Short mmCIF file of C-alpha atoms and ligand atoms in Angstrom, two decimals:
data_model
loop_
_atom_site.label_atom_id
_atom_site.label_comp_id
_atom_site.label_asym_id
_atom_site.label_seq_id
_atom_site.Cartn_x
_atom_site.Cartn_y
_atom_site.Cartn_z
CA MET N 10 43.58 36.28 71.93
CA LYS N 11 41.67 38.31 74.34
CA LYS N 12 44.14 37.39 77.12
CA ILE N 13 47.31 38.27 75.47
CA SER N 14 46.04 41.85 74.36
CA LYS N 15 45.00 42.65 77.80
CA THR N 16 48.57 41.81 79.31
CA LEU N 17 50.07 43.86 76.22
CA ARG N 18 47.73 46.97 77.35
CA THR N 19 49.13 46.49 81.11
CA VAL N 20 52.62 46.12 79.66
CA ILE N 21 51.98 49.36 77.59
CA GLU N 22 50.20 51.36 80.67
CA CYS N 23 53.20 50.64 83.16
CA THR N 24 55.69 51.84 80.59
CA LEU N 25 53.71 54.71 79.91
CA VAL N 26 53.94 55.71 83.53
CA VAL N 27 57.61 55.37 84.21
CA LEU N 28 58.04 57.01 81.23
CA ILE N 29 55.99 59.97 82.32
CA GLY N 30 57.83 59.78 85.95
CA GLY N 31 60.92 59.83 84.57
CA LEU N 32 60.10 63.11 82.44
CA LEU N 33 58.41 64.78 85.52
CA ILE N 34 61.74 64.01 87.66
CA SER N 35 64.08 65.08 85.20
CA LEU N 36 61.73 68.45 84.49
CA ILE N 37 62.09 68.62 88.43
CA ASN N 38 65.59 68.48 88.55
CA HIS N 39 66.39 70.97 85.94
CA ILE N 40 64.24 73.86 87.54
CA PRO N 41 66.67 76.44 87.94
CA THR N 42 67.35 77.11 92.11
CA GLU N 43 68.28 80.41 93.50
CA LYS N 44 71.32 81.68 91.41
CA GLU N 45 74.53 81.51 93.27
CA PRO N 46 77.52 84.14 92.80
CA GLU N 47 79.95 82.01 90.24
CA VAL N 48 83.15 82.92 92.14
CA LYS N 49 82.89 81.97 95.76
CA ASN N 50 86.82 82.21 97.01
CA ILE N 51 89.86 83.40 95.61
CA ILE N 52 93.15 82.69 95.81
CA PHE N 53 95.59 86.01 94.50
CA MET N 54 99.33 84.83 94.05
CA ILE N 55 101.94 87.14 93.49
CA GLY N 56 105.13 86.69 92.28
CA ASP N 57 107.55 89.52 93.50
CA GLY N 58 109.45 90.74 90.57
CA MET N 59 108.58 87.90 88.45
CA GLY N 60 108.54 88.73 84.56
CA ILE N 61 108.25 86.63 81.98
CA SER N 62 111.82 86.04 81.09
CA HIS N 63 112.04 84.85 85.09
CA ILE N 64 109.18 82.20 84.38
CA THR N 65 110.97 81.42 80.61
CA ALA N 66 114.59 80.67 82.08
CA THR N 67 113.13 78.51 85.06
CA MET N 68 111.30 76.68 82.15
CA ILE N 69 114.88 76.34 80.64
CA GLU N 70 116.83 75.46 83.69
CA GLN N 71 114.09 72.62 84.04
CA ASP N 72 114.32 71.29 80.67
CA TYR N 73 110.63 72.51 79.75
CA ALA N 74 109.46 70.19 82.25
CA PRO N 75 105.88 72.22 82.44
CA LEU N 76 105.38 74.53 85.27
CA ALA N 77 102.23 74.28 87.25
CA LEU N 78 101.13 77.68 86.20
CA GLU N 79 101.17 76.58 82.76
CA ARG N 80 97.89 74.79 83.79
CA ALA N 81 96.31 78.61 84.00
CA GLU N 82 93.21 78.54 81.21
CA TYR N 83 93.37 82.24 80.38
CA ILE N 84 96.27 84.06 80.11
CA GLY N 85 96.69 88.31 80.31
CA LEU N 86 99.19 91.06 80.79
CA GLN N 87 99.06 94.03 83.16
CA LYS N 88 100.77 97.35 82.90
CA THR N 89 102.56 97.75 86.55
CA TYR N 90 103.67 101.78 86.40
CA SER N 91 102.61 103.39 89.55
CA ALA N 92 101.27 106.99 89.94
CA ASN N 93 104.44 108.82 90.23
CA ASN N 94 106.91 106.45 88.45
CA LEU N 95 106.74 104.49 85.26
CA ILE N 96 109.09 101.95 87.32
CA THR N 97 106.96 100.89 90.25
CA ASP N 98 108.46 99.40 93.82
CA SER N 99 106.36 97.05 95.50
CA ALA N 100 104.25 99.17 98.22
CA ALA N 101 102.83 101.29 95.27
CA ALA N 102 101.86 98.10 92.81
CA GLY N 103 101.11 96.34 95.99
CA THR N 104 98.57 99.25 96.71
CA ALA N 105 97.31 98.91 92.94
CA LEU N 106 96.88 95.13 92.76
CA ALA N 107 95.34 95.15 96.82
CA ALA N 108 93.14 98.05 96.11
CA GLY N 109 92.52 99.31 92.81
CA THR N 110 94.45 102.61 93.07
CA LYS N 111 97.28 103.67 91.38
CA THR N 112 99.35 105.92 93.91
CA TYR N 113 103.21 107.06 94.94
CA ASN N 114 105.74 104.58 95.29
CA GLY N 115 106.48 103.84 99.22
CA ALA N 116 102.67 104.12 99.55
CA ILE N 117 100.82 101.34 101.58
CA GLY N 118 97.33 101.25 101.37
CA VAL N 119 96.88 104.71 100.57
CA ASP N 120 96.13 107.04 97.54
CA SER N 121 98.29 109.56 96.14
CA ASP N 122 96.69 112.65 98.64
CA LYS N 123 97.74 109.90 101.54
CA GLN N 124 93.94 109.10 102.16
CA PRO N 125 93.13 105.03 103.18
CA VAL N 126 91.85 103.09 100.27
CA GLU N 127 89.66 100.05 101.00
CA ASN N 128 91.48 96.70 99.77
CA ILE N 129 89.95 93.54 98.36
CA ARG N 130 90.83 91.74 101.40
CA GLU N 131 88.80 94.27 103.31
CA VAL N 132 85.99 93.99 101.08
CA ALA N 133 85.92 90.33 101.57
CA GLU N 134 86.02 90.73 104.89
CA ARG N 135 82.99 93.00 104.96
CA LEU N 136 81.12 90.91 102.71
CA GLY N 137 81.70 88.26 105.75
CA MET N 138 84.28 86.27 103.96
CA ALA N 139 87.35 84.57 106.10
CA THR N 140 90.51 86.28 104.54
CA GLY N 141 94.29 85.63 104.79
CA VAL N 142 97.87 86.71 103.60
CA VAL N 143 101.11 84.32 103.30
CA ALA N 144 104.63 85.56 102.48
CA THR N 145 108.02 84.70 103.02
CA TYR N 146 109.23 87.92 103.98
CA ALA N 147 107.95 89.90 106.94
CA VAL N 148 103.85 89.94 106.72
CA THR N 149 104.24 93.54 107.18
CA HIS N 150 106.33 93.98 104.12
CA ALA N 151 104.92 95.81 101.31
CA THR N 152 103.19 93.37 99.30
CA PRO N 153 101.27 91.75 102.12
CA ALA N 154 101.31 94.75 103.98
CA SER N 155 99.13 96.33 100.80
CA PHE N 156 96.33 93.74 102.01
CA VAL N 157 96.09 94.88 105.31
CA GLY N 158 97.28 98.17 106.28
CA HIS N 159 97.41 102.07 105.40
CA VAL N 160 100.54 103.91 106.25
CA GLU N 161 102.12 106.83 104.29
CA SER N 162 105.22 105.27 104.27
CA ARG N 163 106.20 101.30 103.73
CA HIS N 164 109.23 101.80 106.14
CA ASP N 165 106.32 102.18 109.46
CA GLN N 166 106.42 98.35 109.84
CA ASP N 167 105.59 99.04 113.57
CA ARG N 168 102.64 100.53 112.73
CA ILE N 169 101.68 97.99 109.89
CA ALA N 170 101.83 95.35 112.61
CA LYS N 171 99.56 97.30 114.87
CA GLN N 172 97.07 97.49 111.53
CA PHE N 173 96.86 93.37 111.74
CA LEU N 174 95.45 93.35 114.91
CA ASP N 175 93.17 96.17 114.29
CA SER N 176 91.84 94.08 111.39
CA ASP N 177 89.72 90.95 111.34
CA ILE N 178 91.85 89.02 109.14
CA ASP N 179 91.78 85.06 109.99
CA VAL N 180 95.36 83.98 109.12
CA PHE N 181 98.29 85.56 108.58
CA PHE N 182 101.58 83.58 108.00
CA GLY N 183 105.51 84.89 107.11
CA GLY N 184 107.99 86.35 108.95
CA GLY N 185 108.17 90.02 111.09
CA GLN N 186 108.30 88.77 114.85
CA LYS N 187 110.68 91.93 115.12
CA PHE N 188 107.47 94.33 114.36
CA PHE N 189 104.75 92.37 116.74
CA SER N 190 107.26 91.96 119.95
CA GLN N 191 110.14 93.75 119.75
CA ARG N 192 108.70 97.57 118.81
CA ALA N 193 110.02 100.64 119.75
CA ASP N 194 106.94 101.28 121.99
CA SER N 195 107.00 97.87 123.96
CA LEU N 196 104.05 96.79 122.73
CA ASP N 197 104.09 93.11 122.75
CA LEU N 198 100.97 92.56 119.79
CA VAL N 199 101.40 88.90 120.08
CA ALA N 200 100.12 88.99 123.61
CA LYS N 201 97.39 91.39 122.10
CA LEU N 202 96.49 89.02 118.99
CA GLN N 203 96.38 86.14 121.65
CA GLU N 204 93.98 87.76 124.22
CA LYS N 205 91.93 88.60 120.45
CA GLY N 206 91.76 85.13 120.19
CA TYR N 207 94.51 84.23 117.81
CA THR N 208 96.50 80.83 117.83
CA MET N 209 99.95 82.43 117.63
CA SER N 210 103.14 80.47 116.65
CA THR N 211 106.80 80.78 115.25
CA SER N 212 106.25 77.89 112.93
CA LEU N 213 103.98 75.81 110.64
CA GLU N 214 104.48 72.81 113.33
CA GLY N 215 102.71 74.71 116.04
CA LEU N 216 99.53 74.86 114.45
CA ALA N 217 99.58 71.41 113.56
CA ASP N 218 96.35 70.85 115.86
CA VAL N 219 94.91 73.74 114.71
CA HIS N 220 92.26 73.65 111.99
CA SER N 221 89.97 76.45 112.25
CA GLY N 222 89.62 79.89 114.27
CA LYS N 223 92.26 82.81 113.66
CA ALA N 224 95.84 81.98 113.83
CA GLY N 225 99.13 83.79 112.95
CA ILE N 226 102.70 82.31 112.37
CA LEU N 227 105.80 84.64 112.77
CA ALA N 228 108.39 82.43 111.69
CA ALA N 229 110.94 84.83 111.64
CA ARG N 230 113.08 88.02 113.05
CA LYS N 231 111.91 89.36 109.50
CA GLY N 232 111.81 87.53 106.58
CA LEU N 233 112.38 83.91 106.67
CA PRO N 234 115.53 82.54 104.63
CA SER N 235 115.63 81.97 100.64
CA ILE N 236 115.25 78.81 99.18
CA LEU N 237 118.94 78.50 98.89
CA LYS N 238 119.42 79.52 102.42
CA GLY N 239 117.31 76.48 103.37
CA ARG N 240 113.54 77.80 103.55
CA ASP N 241 112.47 74.47 102.28
CA THR N 242 108.72 74.13 101.66
CA PHE N 243 107.67 76.68 103.81
CA LEU N 244 105.47 78.54 101.44
CA PRO N 245 103.67 75.64 99.82
CA ASP N 246 103.07 74.36 103.30
CA ALA N 247 101.88 77.76 104.76
CA THR N 248 99.31 77.70 102.02
CA THR N 249 98.23 74.50 102.40
CA LYS N 250 97.71 75.36 105.81
CA ALA N 251 96.12 78.88 105.31
CA LEU N 252 93.37 76.95 102.60
CA GLU N 253 92.46 74.68 105.41
CA ILE N 254 91.58 76.93 107.87
CA LEU N 255 89.86 79.34 105.82
CA THR N 256 87.77 76.57 104.35
CA ALA N 257 86.80 75.80 107.75
CA ASN N 258 85.96 79.17 108.86
CA ALA N 259 84.29 80.05 105.42
CA LYS N 260 82.13 77.10 105.91
CA ALA N 261 81.05 77.93 109.38
CA ALA N 262 80.57 81.54 108.03
CA LYS N 263 78.34 79.97 105.28
CA SER N 264 80.67 82.09 102.95
CA GLY N 265 83.76 82.12 101.01
CA PHE N 266 87.33 83.09 101.41
CA PHE N 267 89.99 85.42 100.17
CA LEU N 268 93.77 84.50 100.65
CA MET N 269 97.00 86.20 99.06
CA VAL N 270 99.77 84.40 98.56
CA GLU N 271 103.13 85.96 98.06
CA GLY N 272 106.02 84.24 96.29
CA SER N 273 108.37 86.98 98.18
CA GLN N 274 111.94 86.13 97.59
CA ILE N 275 111.98 85.85 93.76
CA ASP N 276 112.44 89.99 93.92
CA GLY N 277 115.28 89.60 96.30
CA GLU N 278 117.07 87.38 94.15
CA ALA N 279 116.76 89.21 90.95
CA HIS N 280 117.61 92.18 93.03
CA GLY N 281 120.96 90.22 93.66
CA ASN N 282 120.92 89.31 90.05
CA ASN N 283 120.96 85.63 91.43
CA LEU N 284 120.05 83.47 88.43
CA GLU N 285 119.79 80.30 90.48
CA GLY N 286 117.98 81.79 93.31
CA VAL N 287 115.39 83.08 90.72
CA VAL N 288 114.75 79.64 89.50
CA ALA N 289 114.78 78.51 92.81
CA GLU N 290 112.25 80.78 94.41
CA ILE N 291 110.09 80.69 91.21
CA LEU N 292 109.90 76.78 91.55
CA ASP N 293 108.89 77.05 95.36
CA PHE N 294 106.17 79.69 94.19
CA ASP N 295 105.06 77.28 91.15
CA ALA N 296 104.67 74.35 94.09
CA ALA N 297 102.36 76.71 95.62
CA VAL N 298 100.65 77.55 92.43
CA LYS N 299 100.04 73.82 91.98
CA ILE N 300 98.43 73.80 95.80
CA ALA N 301 95.72 76.57 94.49
CA PHE N 302 95.20 75.11 91.02
CA ASP N 303 94.20 71.84 92.99
CA TYR N 304 92.11 73.47 95.37
CA ALA N 305 89.99 75.23 92.72
CA ASP N 306 89.79 71.74 90.82
CA THR N 307 88.29 70.18 93.90
CA HIS N 308 86.32 73.19 95.01
CA PRO N 309 83.90 74.53 92.47
CA GLY N 310 83.68 78.73 92.41
CA THR N 311 87.34 79.07 93.48
CA LEU N 312 89.24 81.79 91.01
CA VAL N 313 93.15 81.89 91.17
CA VAL N 314 94.66 84.39 89.67
CA VAL N 315 98.84 84.05 89.55
CA THR N 316 100.32 87.61 88.68
CA ALA N 317 103.53 89.69 89.53
CA ASP N 318 103.72 93.35 90.83
CA HIS N 319 106.68 94.19 88.73
CA GLU N 320 109.94 93.02 86.73
CA THR N 321 112.75 92.93 88.83
CA GLY N 322 116.48 92.84 87.20
CA GLY N 323 115.66 93.33 83.67
CA LEU N 324 116.08 89.83 83.02
CA THR N 325 116.80 88.83 79.27
CA ILE N 326 117.91 85.62 77.64
CA ILE N 327 120.62 86.23 75.11
CA ASN N 328 122.98 84.60 72.48
CA ASN N 329 125.54 87.33 72.36
CA ASN N 330 126.71 86.71 68.90
CA ASN N 331 124.18 88.40 65.91
CA ARG N 332 124.76 85.34 63.59
CA PHE N 333 122.61 83.23 66.07
CA ASP N 334 125.24 80.42 66.11
CA VAL N 335 124.89 77.64 68.77
CA ALA N 336 128.26 76.44 67.89
CA GLN N 337 129.35 78.91 70.58
CA ASN N 338 127.76 79.64 73.52
CA PRO N 339 123.99 78.77 72.85
CA TYR N 340 122.67 81.32 75.41
CA GLU N 341 123.31 83.30 78.63
CA TYR N 342 121.27 85.26 81.20
CA HIS N 343 121.96 89.04 81.14
CA PHE N 344 120.46 91.00 83.94
CA SER N 345 120.45 94.70 83.10
CA THR N 346 119.95 96.69 86.60
CA GLY N 347 119.52 95.83 90.24
CA GLY N 348 116.38 97.38 90.77
CA HIS N 349 112.95 96.93 88.89
CA SER N 350 111.93 97.63 85.35
CA GLY N 351 108.71 98.80 83.57
CA GLY N 352 107.67 96.00 81.37
CA MET N 353 104.09 94.38 81.58
CA VAL N 354 103.99 91.14 83.64
CA PRO N 355 101.92 87.95 83.06
CA ILE N 356 98.71 87.05 84.40
CA PHE N 357 97.70 83.52 84.61
CA ALA N 358 94.24 82.74 85.32
CA TYR N 359 92.47 79.76 86.71
CA GLY N 360 89.06 78.30 87.59
CA ALA N 361 85.71 80.17 88.13
CA GLY N 362 85.66 83.81 86.44
CA ALA N 363 89.37 83.25 85.08
CA ASP N 364 87.93 84.55 81.43
CA ALA N 365 87.96 87.82 83.21
CA PHE N 366 91.72 88.56 83.07
CA SER N 367 92.58 87.28 79.24
CA ARG N 368 93.24 90.93 78.46
CA VAL N 369 95.75 93.86 78.66
CA LEU N 370 94.96 95.37 81.65
CA GLU N 371 96.16 97.87 84.47
CA ASN N 372 97.14 96.30 87.36
CA THR N 373 94.38 98.40 89.28
CA ASP N 374 92.08 96.41 87.33
CA ILE N 375 92.58 93.04 89.07
CA PRO N 376 91.07 93.92 92.42
CA THR N 377 88.25 95.88 90.61
CA ILE N 378 87.49 92.48 88.58
CA MET N 379 87.41 90.20 91.54
CA LYS N 380 85.45 93.14 93.58
CA SER N 381 82.77 92.60 90.97
CA LEU N 382 83.09 88.88 90.83
CA LEU N 383 82.24 88.97 94.57
CA THR N 384 79.54 91.26 94.42
CA GLU N 385 77.48 90.81 91.37
ZN1 ZN R 14 107.96 93.74 94.44
#
């Protein structure tokens, strides 16, 4: 009897030791470590000219097979007007989205007084982050230019190209050879970029062995061809490559990264009122969105914001009989202009900090919120 109770006592003692030990380990694990910023990486995706009707038309043409951007957790709207026009151009809209400043149509990275304004990529660079831009028109074209350059006129693409050389951007993938190596001043900016340490290529294949460091792709004299004319998967592939290099560079610098990806040619197809082209360009852009969302899934602290700079073409989806009689032509696509329109455009946000974009915003609010997420 005495022996049994001694064994029981030992068992109870051992159990208590294990329980208290477990409790201590669990307490230690729950002591909060130094707070890290919620948002470490930002992928900012801009479908140039991509309005809600363009996205809807793409859904219809795909029989409502879900688009990647439908995975977005928070949806907002933004007002696109510029400082001098209800109907913005891509330069003023690009500057608003990049620098948080409304400016006049045609301005790249300068305010209404033609003074340079710091853009969100430059903010990230100043914070020691890796940065990049990906586009399918020239990298000196309005949208990517707004994340790098500061010029009074979007047409000054030679000067914008020179500002790539003056920046500390890690990767820039798109077209625009003309503005780097066939310039009015005969400067060879490709050679100068190589001297500065950039691996320069005219194709994605040329960077197959490059996994970190500084790199540029100028894959066309100006813009790459449209999807309908054979561009193939350049945009999603360039997005994957940019993410690979930026991830490596950010890791080496113990920082995060900022990447802007533009679906550049949705706009061109909408200017041409070509619905088939619009749908093809949105599907291509959506393939890049999928890559960004998947990256955010596997890299906590990554924010993805997908939006447009303005709507192009005034696209509506109509049934041209007022009795809504489906026995007749059930629906048709109608473009009301060859230019831009003034409607609000959607915002799709995903990942860390995405909830901040679930509102009606000014276009200028977007980089302002991004800046606060990176610095707070
Ligand atoms: Zn645009």
